[in-house]
């Protein structure tokens, strides 16, 4: 027997896809290098709770090196991937030497999709990473501090918070902000009427949660409205400005300093620079085994991938798809090494859920069972604790949740970086600024 | 009886001094407004644990509004104080209308004192606020990521961490960094020899912990050295550069990207703009009752104040002095309102302690008892839990401490903002750059 060099597997991204691929390979006879721009895995489903002061960053993030502490054959590298040299089999990195691979898994995830809405990329707040979540938290809390210190800012819309998108991301963040205001900020502010704050959820379609059963859609709508969220269905966003948003065809003008964008996502920028076939939202179209066509030994998994669902479409952008595709790509690499034929990814749908707030959630299980209210909420809590990485994080999240639940308080409501708010554009009853009026034939809200 | 307007007390700063003043007044028949640039109280004694990934920001910070949630007569305002109009009785604020006061307490704390060392203000890292601590954490962890990705940076000193100051701040951060390296990072990095990292503690005097008994000083020195910290006594810092530090009279050159400044503090900048008499470190010299001379109904407390100790000197800059002076100023305000004579602040020294790391600390009690090792460490842990504000924070800190203690892991080792490191100035064995050599007649380390 001759000594063989172990195959080198490089995994781009330590999200659900990349992390699960690496875990599936950590016991195998391969060298694994995982690269991510951050030094931690982010548990995206709970990011909105960091944004609304419910959880600490470290509760929903897990140090990437901690994942592989006892696996000396798995290396982590913090770095920015700039491209792939397919011919030479090299991953290109900013500031660093390129990294050779024998097998490659691309799992770099998604970013916000602004669908070309003017001003959205400049002024709206996405919620796809830990820095995004901390920025939303700092900004959100600072809006109320600014309103308290300078009442003229309220008239100029500083307490109007607009959430775009009626999918799970949008309803979760809108519900959490509404509860933050009524449960927490109302007790915090003694001489500011925080009920003057408006949370406006804008959805282009005619219902919330399009992927859910209509009963659950109706429940979510009622729950959100009962929490004080103004839900505007069949309403498109026309333009986002620094201190306003224009809604609908008529250009309904709402002064606001905070538009949170939860209206959909697209593949990370890296997908555009790989020279591969791209599907909806710029996702990398894969073969049914998650491999990238015409790129030997390369795979795409999770939100950056458009994996055929066998029915002419692609698999949805869900955590479960990312987890399963990550594991599947790892398995295909081992099959290649063992010279076995590849297999097709069959997605096991475990059901979908979304939470609206305290004791309010919806869940749709694969056997057709529908849950709302307390049972759905309890299921949601339990499932998220199970899927969260790391025992310390589970304990800390449980403690923070229990604390919020019983005390109606939220610990981590810290403004770690205070944004400055420009003063209102004019005095008097607030009307749209002339430049916006001139560009659109608009009516004031 | 005629309706009287309640006296308005304005408190600048929600540190130990301001917070305790406000708490002492919250049950009294006065209107209290507390102003701070941050929306939280920072528990400074544990800040170094945030900087070394032991604790979350929200574990050692408490939302200022949360302190006074049930006290409707205490208002909080997040804002930047720019000055005081003594004649009009107004606190001047950036971006906001001035705030009138009948009684004023100045408790705005301290900042790093660079003692005029060239380059220190530009390049050294202070550790006096939560943003400071997060910057140190991000930078410290990023040094190791950078060294792992680009080995040429090690030769250029990227793993040399220099701590300036042998007082409690310096030994606590140096000890915690040394333990972070050996307990945590060594397991985290599989192909980087993290033992190549050096932690160098520089103290100008001939012993550590000058305010402690010599036995405790010796113990601290031995403990730090046993943890791998290079302690350099009787060594001054001559200059700090972007990628080096010069030590001692001869200008011993050490390449480094991180110089942490724990060498002493001075009063916050506001003290310089008040037109009051200032003592050592720019502190506001007060009367023995904490009142500011010639400024009616105004007091200074905590680290911004130089309060006479009755023996010709001033009280030390300790948390206990801040707590007691804050309460004392509040009591004097009530005495003024009740037309009672003022009293002199008598400081009750409850002893001093400092921690070096796992099961290693020193404590010097007022009855003369000296503690080292496990007993001192246990006393330190217990006392800090007692003084920490908020039950949620106590539970969370306890959980994080227990986790670190039993697992030799640290949860919150997240780089939330990744600094970029300039490449080394030259190749080959690292020597001081020409411009530094020319300015000083220096020898390489």
PDB file of C-alpha atoms in Angstrom, chain A residues 138-385:
ATOM      1  CA  UNK A 138     -29.205  49.906  17.499  1.00  0.00           C
ATOM      2  CA  UNK A 139     -31.306  51.879  15.050  1.00  0.00           C
ATOM      3  CA  UNK A 140     -34.675  50.702  16.357  1.00  0.00           C
ATOM      4  CA  UNK A 141     -33.904  51.586  19.980  1.00  0.00           C
ATOM      5  CA  UNK A 142     -32.267  54.844  18.940  1.00  0.00           C
ATOM      6  CA  UNK A 143     -35.478  55.920  17.144  1.00  0.00           C
ATOM      7  CA  UNK A 144     -37.276  55.961  20.490  1.00  0.00           C
ATOM      8  CA  UNK A 145     -34.415  57.716  22.274  1.00  0.00           C
ATOM      9  CA  UNK A 146     -34.398  60.353  19.543  1.00  0.00           C
ATOM     10  CA  UNK A 147     -38.179  60.797  19.741  1.00  0.00           C
ATOM     11  CA  UNK A 148     -37.927  61.181  23.520  1.00  0.00           C
ATOM     12  CA  UNK A 149     -35.214  63.825  23.281  1.00  0.00           C
ATOM     13  CA  UNK A 150     -36.606  65.713  20.290  1.00  0.00           C
ATOM     14  CA  UNK A 151     -40.362  65.583  19.931  1.00  0.00           C
ATOM     15  CA  UNK A 152     -40.272  67.314  16.539  1.00  0.00           C
ATOM     16  CA  UNK A 153     -38.864  64.096  15.110  1.00  0.00           C
ATOM     17  CA  UNK A 154     -42.101  62.205  15.863  1.00  0.00           C
ATOM     18  CA  UNK A 155     -44.092  64.396  13.501  1.00  0.00           C
ATOM     19  CA  UNK A 156     -41.390  63.712  10.933  1.00  0.00           C
ATOM     20  CA  UNK A 157     -42.076  59.988  11.177  1.00  0.00           C
ATOM     21  CA  UNK A 158     -39.239  58.833  13.413  1.00  0.00           C
ATOM     22  CA  UNK A 159     -41.632  56.404  15.135  1.00  0.00           C
ATOM     23  CA  UNK A 160     -43.062  54.969  11.920  1.00  0.00           C
ATOM     24  CA  UNK A 161     -41.437  51.590  11.358  1.00  0.00           C
ATOM     25  CA  UNK A 162     -42.126  49.957   8.020  1.00  0.00           C
ATOM     26  CA  UNK A 163     -41.588  46.246   7.417  1.00  0.00           C
ATOM     27  CA  UNK A 164     -41.625  45.065   3.811  1.00  0.00           C
ATOM     28  CA  UNK A 165     -42.692  41.491   3.097  1.00  0.00           C
ATOM     29  CA  UNK A 166     -45.464  39.284   4.488  1.00  0.00           C
ATOM     30  CA  UNK A 167     -43.465  36.035   4.614  1.00  0.00           C
ATOM     31  CA  UNK A 168     -42.097  34.500   7.827  1.00  0.00           C
ATOM     32  CA  UNK A 169     -39.252  37.059   8.100  1.00  0.00           C
ATOM     33  CA  UNK A 170     -41.622  40.014   7.784  1.00  0.00           C
ATOM     34  CA  UNK A 171     -44.273  38.777  10.194  1.00  0.00           C
ATOM     35  CA  UNK A 172     -41.727  37.658  12.777  1.00  0.00           C
ATOM     36  CA  UNK A 173     -39.911  40.981  12.875  1.00  0.00           C
ATOM     37  CA  UNK A 174     -43.143  43.038  12.723  1.00  0.00           C
ATOM     38  CA  UNK A 175     -44.686  41.019  15.558  1.00  0.00           C
ATOM     39  CA  UNK A 176     -41.532  41.239  17.659  1.00  0.00           C
ATOM     40  CA  UNK A 177     -41.259  45.003  17.201  1.00  0.00           C
ATOM     41  CA  UNK A 178     -44.927  45.493  18.130  1.00  0.00           C
ATOM     42  CA  UNK A 179     -44.369  43.458  21.309  1.00  0.00           C
ATOM     43  CA  UNK A 180     -41.137  45.297  22.105  1.00  0.00           C
ATOM     44  CA  UNK A 181     -43.106  48.541  22.021  1.00  0.00           C
ATOM     45  CA  UNK A 182     -46.114  47.443  24.098  1.00  0.00           C
ATOM     46  CA  UNK A 183     -44.385  45.046  26.501  1.00  0.00           C
ATOM     47  CA  UNK A 184     -41.093  46.812  27.099  1.00  0.00           C
ATOM     48  CA  UNK A 185     -40.701  50.330  25.747  1.00  0.00           C
ATOM     49  CA  UNK A 186     -44.025  51.530  27.146  1.00  0.00           C
ATOM     50  CA  UNK A 187     -42.707  50.878  30.660  1.00  0.00           C
ATOM     51  CA  UNK A 188     -39.261  52.236  29.776  1.00  0.00           C
ATOM     52  CA  UNK A 189     -40.366  55.671  28.561  1.00  0.00           C
ATOM     53  CA  UNK A 190     -42.077  57.781  31.196  1.00  0.00           C
ATOM     54  CA  UNK A 191     -42.766  60.940  29.244  1.00  0.00           C
ATOM     55  CA  UNK A 192     -42.991  59.667  25.684  1.00  0.00           C
ATOM     56  CA  UNK A 193     -46.233  58.102  24.491  1.00  0.00           C
ATOM     57  CA  UNK A 194     -44.708  55.152  22.660  1.00  0.00           C
ATOM     58  CA  UNK A 195     -48.164  54.183  21.391  1.00  0.00           C
ATOM     59  CA  UNK A 196     -47.619  56.936  18.859  1.00  0.00           C
ATOM     60  CA  UNK A 197     -45.248  54.490  17.183  1.00  0.00           C
ATOM     61  CA  UNK A 198     -46.665  52.723  14.130  1.00  0.00           C
ATOM     62  CA  UNK A 199     -45.545  49.355  12.818  1.00  0.00           C
ATOM     63  CA  UNK A 200     -46.635  49.026   9.194  1.00  0.00           C
ATOM     64  CA  UNK A 201     -46.291  45.688   7.408  1.00  0.00           C
ATOM     65  CA  UNK A 202     -46.463  45.936   3.634  1.00  0.00           C
ATOM     66  CA  UNK A 203     -47.131  42.887   1.459  1.00  0.00           C
ATOM     67  CA  UNK A 204     -47.438  42.941  -2.301  1.00  0.00           C
ATOM     68  CA  UNK A 205     -49.655  39.831  -2.468  1.00  0.00           C
ATOM     69  CA  UNK A 206     -53.214  39.593  -1.154  1.00  0.00           C
ATOM     70  CA  UNK A 207     -52.342  37.442   1.864  1.00  0.00           C
ATOM     71  CA  UNK A 208     -49.618  36.916   4.430  1.00  0.00           C
ATOM     72  CA  UNK A 209     -47.518  33.728   4.473  1.00  0.00           C
ATOM     73  CA  UNK A 210     -48.288  32.644   0.895  1.00  0.00           C
ATOM     74  CA  UNK A 211     -46.852  29.142   1.455  1.00  0.00           C
ATOM     75  CA  UNK A 212     -49.272  28.416   4.313  1.00  0.00           C
ATOM     76  CA  UNK A 213     -52.850  27.178   4.469  1.00  0.00           C
ATOM     77  CA  UNK A 214     -55.480  29.962   4.234  1.00  0.00           C
ATOM     78  CA  UNK A 215     -56.719  29.369   7.803  1.00  0.00           C
ATOM     79  CA  UNK A 216     -53.207  29.981   9.079  1.00  0.00           C
ATOM     80  CA  UNK A 217     -52.857  33.042   6.850  1.00  0.00           C
ATOM     81  CA  UNK A 218     -56.023  34.493   8.343  1.00  0.00           C
ATOM     82  CA  UNK A 219     -54.905  33.677  11.890  1.00  0.00           C
ATOM     83  CA  UNK A 220     -51.538  35.404  11.304  1.00  0.00           C
ATOM     84  CA  UNK A 221     -53.281  38.488   9.933  1.00  0.00           C
ATOM     85  CA  UNK A 222     -55.637  38.725  12.918  1.00  0.00           C
ATOM     86  CA  UNK A 223     -52.860  38.150  15.449  1.00  0.00           C
ATOM     87  CA  UNK A 224     -50.625  40.799  13.906  1.00  0.00           C
ATOM     88  CA  UNK A 225     -53.473  43.309  13.790  1.00  0.00           C
ATOM     89  CA  UNK A 226     -54.403  42.550  17.398  1.00  0.00           C
ATOM     90  CA  UNK A 227     -50.816  43.370  18.345  1.00  0.00           C
ATOM     91  CA  UNK A 228     -51.224  46.762  16.697  1.00  0.00           C
ATOM     92  CA  UNK A 229     -49.420  46.091  13.422  1.00  0.00           C
ATOM     93  CA  UNK A 230     -50.979  47.905  10.460  1.00  0.00           C
ATOM     94  CA  UNK A 231     -51.015  45.262   7.743  1.00  0.00           C
ATOM     95  CA  UNK A 232     -51.316  46.544   4.184  1.00  0.00           C
ATOM     96  CA  UNK A 233     -51.955  43.759   1.701  1.00  0.00           C
ATOM     97  CA  UNK A 234     -51.814  44.090  -2.099  1.00  0.00           C
ATOM     98  CA  UNK A 235     -49.475  47.030  -1.623  1.00  0.00           C
ATOM     99  CA  UNK A 236     -46.171  47.399  -3.423  1.00  0.00           C
ATOM    100  CA  UNK A 237     -43.247  49.534  -2.327  1.00  0.00           C
ATOM    101  CA  UNK A 238     -42.583  52.160  -4.956  1.00  0.00           C
ATOM    102  CA  UNK A 239     -39.571  53.970  -3.519  1.00  0.00           C
ATOM    103  CA  UNK A 240     -37.524  54.127  -0.318  1.00  0.00           C
ATOM    104  CA  UNK A 241     -35.933  57.406   0.769  1.00  0.00           C
ATOM    105  CA  UNK A 242     -33.781  58.450   3.683  1.00  0.00           C
ATOM    106  CA  UNK A 243     -36.819  59.711   5.566  1.00  0.00           C
ATOM    107  CA  UNK A 244     -39.834  58.322   3.752  1.00  0.00           C
ATOM    108  CA  UNK A 245     -41.305  55.413   1.835  1.00  0.00           C
ATOM    109  CA  UNK A 246     -43.752  55.537  -1.061  1.00  0.00           C
ATOM    110  CA  UNK A 247     -46.370  52.768  -1.161  1.00  0.00           C
ATOM    111  CA  UNK A 248     -48.794  51.489  -3.792  1.00  0.00           C
ATOM    112  CA  UNK A 249     -49.500  52.670  -7.256  1.00  0.00           C
ATOM    113  CA  UNK A 250     -50.656  56.110  -6.067  1.00  0.00           C
ATOM    114  CA  UNK A 251     -47.442  56.606  -4.118  1.00  0.00           C
ATOM    115  CA  UNK A 252     -48.901  56.853  -0.607  1.00  0.00           C
ATOM    116  CA  UNK A 253     -46.251  58.863   1.280  1.00  0.00           C
ATOM    117  CA  UNK A 254     -45.174  57.696   4.742  1.00  0.00           C
ATOM    118  CA  UNK A 255     -42.440  59.566   6.607  1.00  0.00           C
ATOM    119  CA  UNK A 256     -40.131  56.990   8.239  1.00  0.00           C
ATOM    120  CA  UNK A 257     -36.488  56.514   9.182  1.00  0.00           C
ATOM    121  CA  UNK A 258     -36.619  52.734   9.240  1.00  0.00           C
ATOM    122  CA  UNK A 259     -37.708  50.405   6.448  1.00  0.00           C
ATOM    123  CA  UNK A 260     -36.868  46.779   7.268  1.00  0.00           C
ATOM    124  CA  UNK A 261     -36.587  44.631   4.173  1.00  0.00           C
ATOM    125  CA  UNK A 262     -37.912  41.108   4.538  1.00  0.00           C
ATOM    126  CA  UNK A 263     -39.325  40.809   1.042  1.00  0.00           C
ATOM    127  CA  UNK A 264     -37.215  38.019  -0.338  1.00  0.00           C
ATOM    128  CA  UNK A 265     -33.635  37.125  -0.979  1.00  0.00           C
ATOM    129  CA  UNK A 266     -31.241  36.345  -3.764  1.00  0.00           C
ATOM    130  CA  UNK A 267     -27.977  34.419  -3.975  1.00  0.00           C
ATOM    131  CA  UNK A 268     -24.848  35.954  -2.455  1.00  0.00           C
ATOM    132  CA  UNK A 269     -22.752  38.061  -4.795  1.00  0.00           C
ATOM    133  CA  UNK A 270     -20.164  35.315  -5.254  1.00  0.00           C
ATOM    134  CA  UNK A 271     -22.674  33.330  -7.368  1.00  0.00           C
ATOM    135  CA  UNK A 272     -22.567  36.068 -10.011  1.00  0.00           C
ATOM    136  CA  UNK A 273     -18.796  35.796 -10.435  1.00  0.00           C
ATOM    137  CA  UNK A 274     -18.479  32.033 -10.829  1.00  0.00           C
ATOM    138  CA  UNK A 275     -19.433  31.762 -14.490  1.00  0.00           C
ATOM    139  CA  UNK A 276     -22.134  29.174 -13.817  1.00  0.00           C
ATOM    140  CA  UNK A 277     -25.772  28.885 -14.904  1.00  0.00           C
ATOM    141  CA  UNK A 278     -28.032  30.872 -12.575  1.00  0.00           C
ATOM    142  CA  UNK A 279     -31.725  30.427 -11.845  1.00  0.00           C
ATOM    143  CA  UNK A 280     -34.273  32.575  -9.984  1.00  0.00           C
ATOM    144  CA  UNK A 281     -32.626  35.172  -7.697  1.00  0.00           C
ATOM    145  CA  UNK A 282     -29.234  34.440  -9.229  1.00  0.00           C
ATOM    146  CA  UNK A 283     -29.075  31.003  -7.562  1.00  0.00           C
ATOM    147  CA  UNK A 284     -26.636  28.429  -8.916  1.00  0.00           C
ATOM    148  CA  UNK A 285     -28.618  25.811 -10.847  1.00  0.00           C
ATOM    149  CA  UNK A 286     -27.407  22.370  -9.807  1.00  0.00           C
ATOM    150  CA  UNK A 287     -27.927  18.836 -11.002  1.00  0.00           C
ATOM    151  CA  UNK A 288     -30.369  16.778  -8.899  1.00  0.00           C
ATOM    152  CA  UNK A 289     -27.368  15.477  -6.882  1.00  0.00           C
ATOM    153  CA  UNK A 290     -26.394  19.085  -5.922  1.00  0.00           C
ATOM    154  CA  UNK A 291     -23.364  19.090  -8.240  1.00  0.00           C
ATOM    155  CA  UNK A 292     -22.719  22.124 -10.441  1.00  0.00           C
ATOM    156  CA  UNK A 293     -23.061  21.288 -14.175  1.00  0.00           C
ATOM    157  CA  UNK A 294     -19.770  21.216 -16.116  1.00  0.00           C
ATOM    158  CA  UNK A 295     -17.701  21.957 -12.997  1.00  0.00           C
ATOM    159  CA  UNK A 296     -16.131  18.681 -11.880  1.00  0.00           C
ATOM    160  CA  UNK A 297     -16.299  17.867  -8.166  1.00  0.00           C
ATOM    161  CA  UNK A 298     -18.141  21.083  -7.327  1.00  0.00           C
ATOM    162  CA  UNK A 299     -21.461  21.394  -5.500  1.00  0.00           C
ATOM    163  CA  UNK A 300     -23.822  24.170  -4.467  1.00  0.00           C
ATOM    164  CA  UNK A 301     -26.018  23.833  -1.370  1.00  0.00           C
ATOM    165  CA  UNK A 302     -28.498  25.858   0.649  1.00  0.00           C
ATOM    166  CA  UNK A 303     -29.803  29.293  -0.258  1.00  0.00           C
ATOM    167  CA  UNK A 304     -27.170  29.934  -2.930  1.00  0.00           C
ATOM    168  CA  UNK A 305     -28.315  26.868  -4.868  1.00  0.00           C
ATOM    169  CA  UNK A 306     -31.304  26.240  -7.094  1.00  0.00           C
ATOM    170  CA  UNK A 307     -31.702  22.480  -6.668  1.00  0.00           C
ATOM    171  CA  UNK A 308     -34.259  20.819  -8.961  1.00  0.00           C
ATOM    172  CA  UNK A 309     -37.221  19.512  -6.979  1.00  0.00           C
ATOM    173  CA  UNK A 310     -38.006  16.794  -9.535  1.00  0.00           C
ATOM    174  CA  UNK A 311     -41.253  18.485 -10.527  1.00  0.00           C
ATOM    175  CA  UNK A 312     -39.825  21.093 -12.846  1.00  0.00           C
ATOM    176  CA  UNK A 313     -39.168  23.652 -10.114  1.00  0.00           C
ATOM    177  CA  UNK A 314     -36.538  24.240  -7.474  1.00  0.00           C
ATOM    178  CA  UNK A 315     -36.424  23.445  -3.785  1.00  0.00           C
ATOM    179  CA  UNK A 316     -37.505  26.296  -1.467  1.00  0.00           C
ATOM    180  CA  UNK A 317     -35.014  28.461   0.446  1.00  0.00           C
ATOM    181  CA  UNK A 318     -35.499  26.847   3.828  1.00  0.00           C
ATOM    182  CA  UNK A 319     -33.118  25.838   6.604  1.00  0.00           C
ATOM    183  CA  UNK A 320     -34.133  22.191   6.146  1.00  0.00           C
ATOM    184  CA  UNK A 321     -33.192  22.272   2.462  1.00  0.00           C
ATOM    185  CA  UNK A 322     -29.817  23.785   3.355  1.00  0.00           C
ATOM    186  CA  UNK A 323     -29.139  21.165   6.032  1.00  0.00           C
ATOM    187  CA  UNK A 324     -30.162  18.261   3.816  1.00  0.00           C
ATOM    188  CA  UNK A 325     -28.358  19.528   0.706  1.00  0.00           C
ATOM    189  CA  UNK A 326     -25.177  20.143   2.728  1.00  0.00           C
ATOM    190  CA  UNK A 327     -25.209  16.578   3.992  1.00  0.00           C
ATOM    191  CA  UNK A 328     -26.080  15.286   0.528  1.00  0.00           C
ATOM    192  CA  UNK A 329     -23.175  17.073  -1.169  1.00  0.00           C
ATOM    193  CA  UNK A 330     -20.815  15.647   1.478  1.00  0.00           C
ATOM    194  CA  UNK A 331     -22.170  12.181   0.782  1.00  0.00           C
ATOM    195  CA  UNK A 332     -21.638  12.636  -2.971  1.00  0.00           C
ATOM    196  CA  UNK A 333     -18.003  13.584  -2.378  1.00  0.00           C
ATOM    197  CA  UNK A 334     -17.491  10.360  -0.433  1.00  0.00           C
ATOM    198  CA  UNK A 335     -19.268   8.444  -3.213  1.00  0.00           C
ATOM    199  CA  UNK A 336     -16.922  10.002  -5.776  1.00  0.00           C
ATOM    200  CA  UNK A 337     -13.902   9.005  -3.678  1.00  0.00           C
ATOM    201  CA  UNK A 338     -15.232   5.483  -3.287  1.00  0.00           C
ATOM    202  CA  UNK A 339     -16.089   5.436  -7.004  1.00  0.00           C
ATOM    203  CA  UNK A 340     -19.755   4.844  -6.322  1.00  0.00           C
ATOM    204  CA  UNK A 341     -22.553   6.415  -8.396  1.00  0.00           C
ATOM    205  CA  UNK A 342     -24.138   9.653  -7.198  1.00  0.00           C
ATOM    206  CA  UNK A 343     -27.669   9.825  -5.838  1.00  0.00           C
ATOM    207  CA  UNK A 344     -30.425  12.388  -6.244  1.00  0.00           C
ATOM    208  CA  UNK A 345     -31.298  14.649  -3.265  1.00  0.00           C
ATOM    209  CA  UNK A 346     -34.766  13.836  -1.992  1.00  0.00           C
ATOM    210  CA  UNK A 347     -35.946  16.612   0.280  1.00  0.00           C
ATOM    211  CA  UNK A 348     -37.787  15.478   3.393  1.00  0.00           C
ATOM    212  CA  UNK A 349     -40.247  18.231   4.188  1.00  0.00           C
ATOM    213  CA  UNK A 350     -40.636  18.376   7.952  1.00  0.00           C
ATOM    214  CA  UNK A 351     -43.268  21.106   7.853  1.00  0.00           C
ATOM    215  CA  UNK A 352     -43.074  24.863   8.179  1.00  0.00           C
ATOM    216  CA  UNK A 353     -43.700  27.230  11.029  1.00  0.00           C
ATOM    217  CA  UNK A 354     -43.574  30.930  11.771  1.00  0.00           C
ATOM    218  CA  UNK A 355     -44.023  32.816  15.005  1.00  0.00           C
ATOM    219  CA  UNK A 356     -45.905  36.060  15.507  1.00  0.00           C
ATOM    220  CA  UNK A 357     -45.154  36.685  19.171  1.00  0.00           C
ATOM    221  CA  UNK A 358     -45.998  35.628  22.698  1.00  0.00           C
ATOM    222  CA  UNK A 359     -48.072  32.425  22.541  1.00  0.00           C
ATOM    223  CA  UNK A 360     -48.840  33.090  18.888  1.00  0.00           C
ATOM    224  CA  UNK A 361     -47.457  31.089  15.980  1.00  0.00           C
ATOM    225  CA  UNK A 362     -48.528  28.987  13.023  1.00  0.00           C
ATOM    226  CA  UNK A 363     -47.279  25.534  12.067  1.00  0.00           C
ATOM    227  CA  UNK A 364     -48.135  23.368   9.114  1.00  0.00           C
ATOM    228  CA  UNK A 365     -46.899  19.799   9.442  1.00  0.00           C
ATOM    229  CA  UNK A 366     -46.322  17.431   6.542  1.00  0.00           C
ATOM    230  CA  UNK A 367     -49.111  15.090   7.648  1.00  0.00           C
ATOM    231  CA  UNK A 368     -51.535  17.960   7.136  1.00  0.00           C
ATOM    232  CA  UNK A 369     -51.857  18.948  10.786  1.00  0.00           C
ATOM    233  CA  UNK A 370     -52.319  22.694  11.286  1.00  0.00           C
ATOM    234  CA  UNK A 371     -51.430  24.356  14.560  1.00  0.00           C
ATOM    235  CA  UNK A 372     -52.000  27.903  15.777  1.00  0.00           C
ATOM    236  CA  UNK A 373     -51.664  29.786  19.059  1.00  0.00           C
ATOM    237  CA  UNK A 374     -50.071  28.195  22.093  1.00  0.00           C
ATOM    238  CA  UNK A 375     -49.455  24.683  20.647  1.00  0.00           C
ATOM    239  CA  UNK A 376     -47.764  26.135  17.544  1.00  0.00           C
ATOM    240  CA  UNK A 377     -45.756  28.530  19.684  1.00  0.00           C
ATOM    241  CA  UNK A 378     -44.592  25.771  22.044  1.00  0.00           C
ATOM    242  CA  UNK A 379     -43.641  23.596  19.064  1.00  0.00           C
ATOM    243  CA  UNK A 380     -41.756  26.512  17.543  1.00  0.00           C
ATOM    244  CA  UNK A 381     -39.807  27.168  20.768  1.00  0.00           C
ATOM    245  CA  UNK A 382     -38.909  23.520  21.231  1.00  0.00           C
ATOM    246  CA  UNK A 383     -37.857  22.932  17.642  1.00  0.00           C
ATOM    247  CA  UNK A 384     -35.633  26.009  17.576  1.00  0.00           C
ATOM    248  CA  UNK A 385     -33.934  24.946  20.783  1.00  0.00           C
TER     249      UNK A 385
END
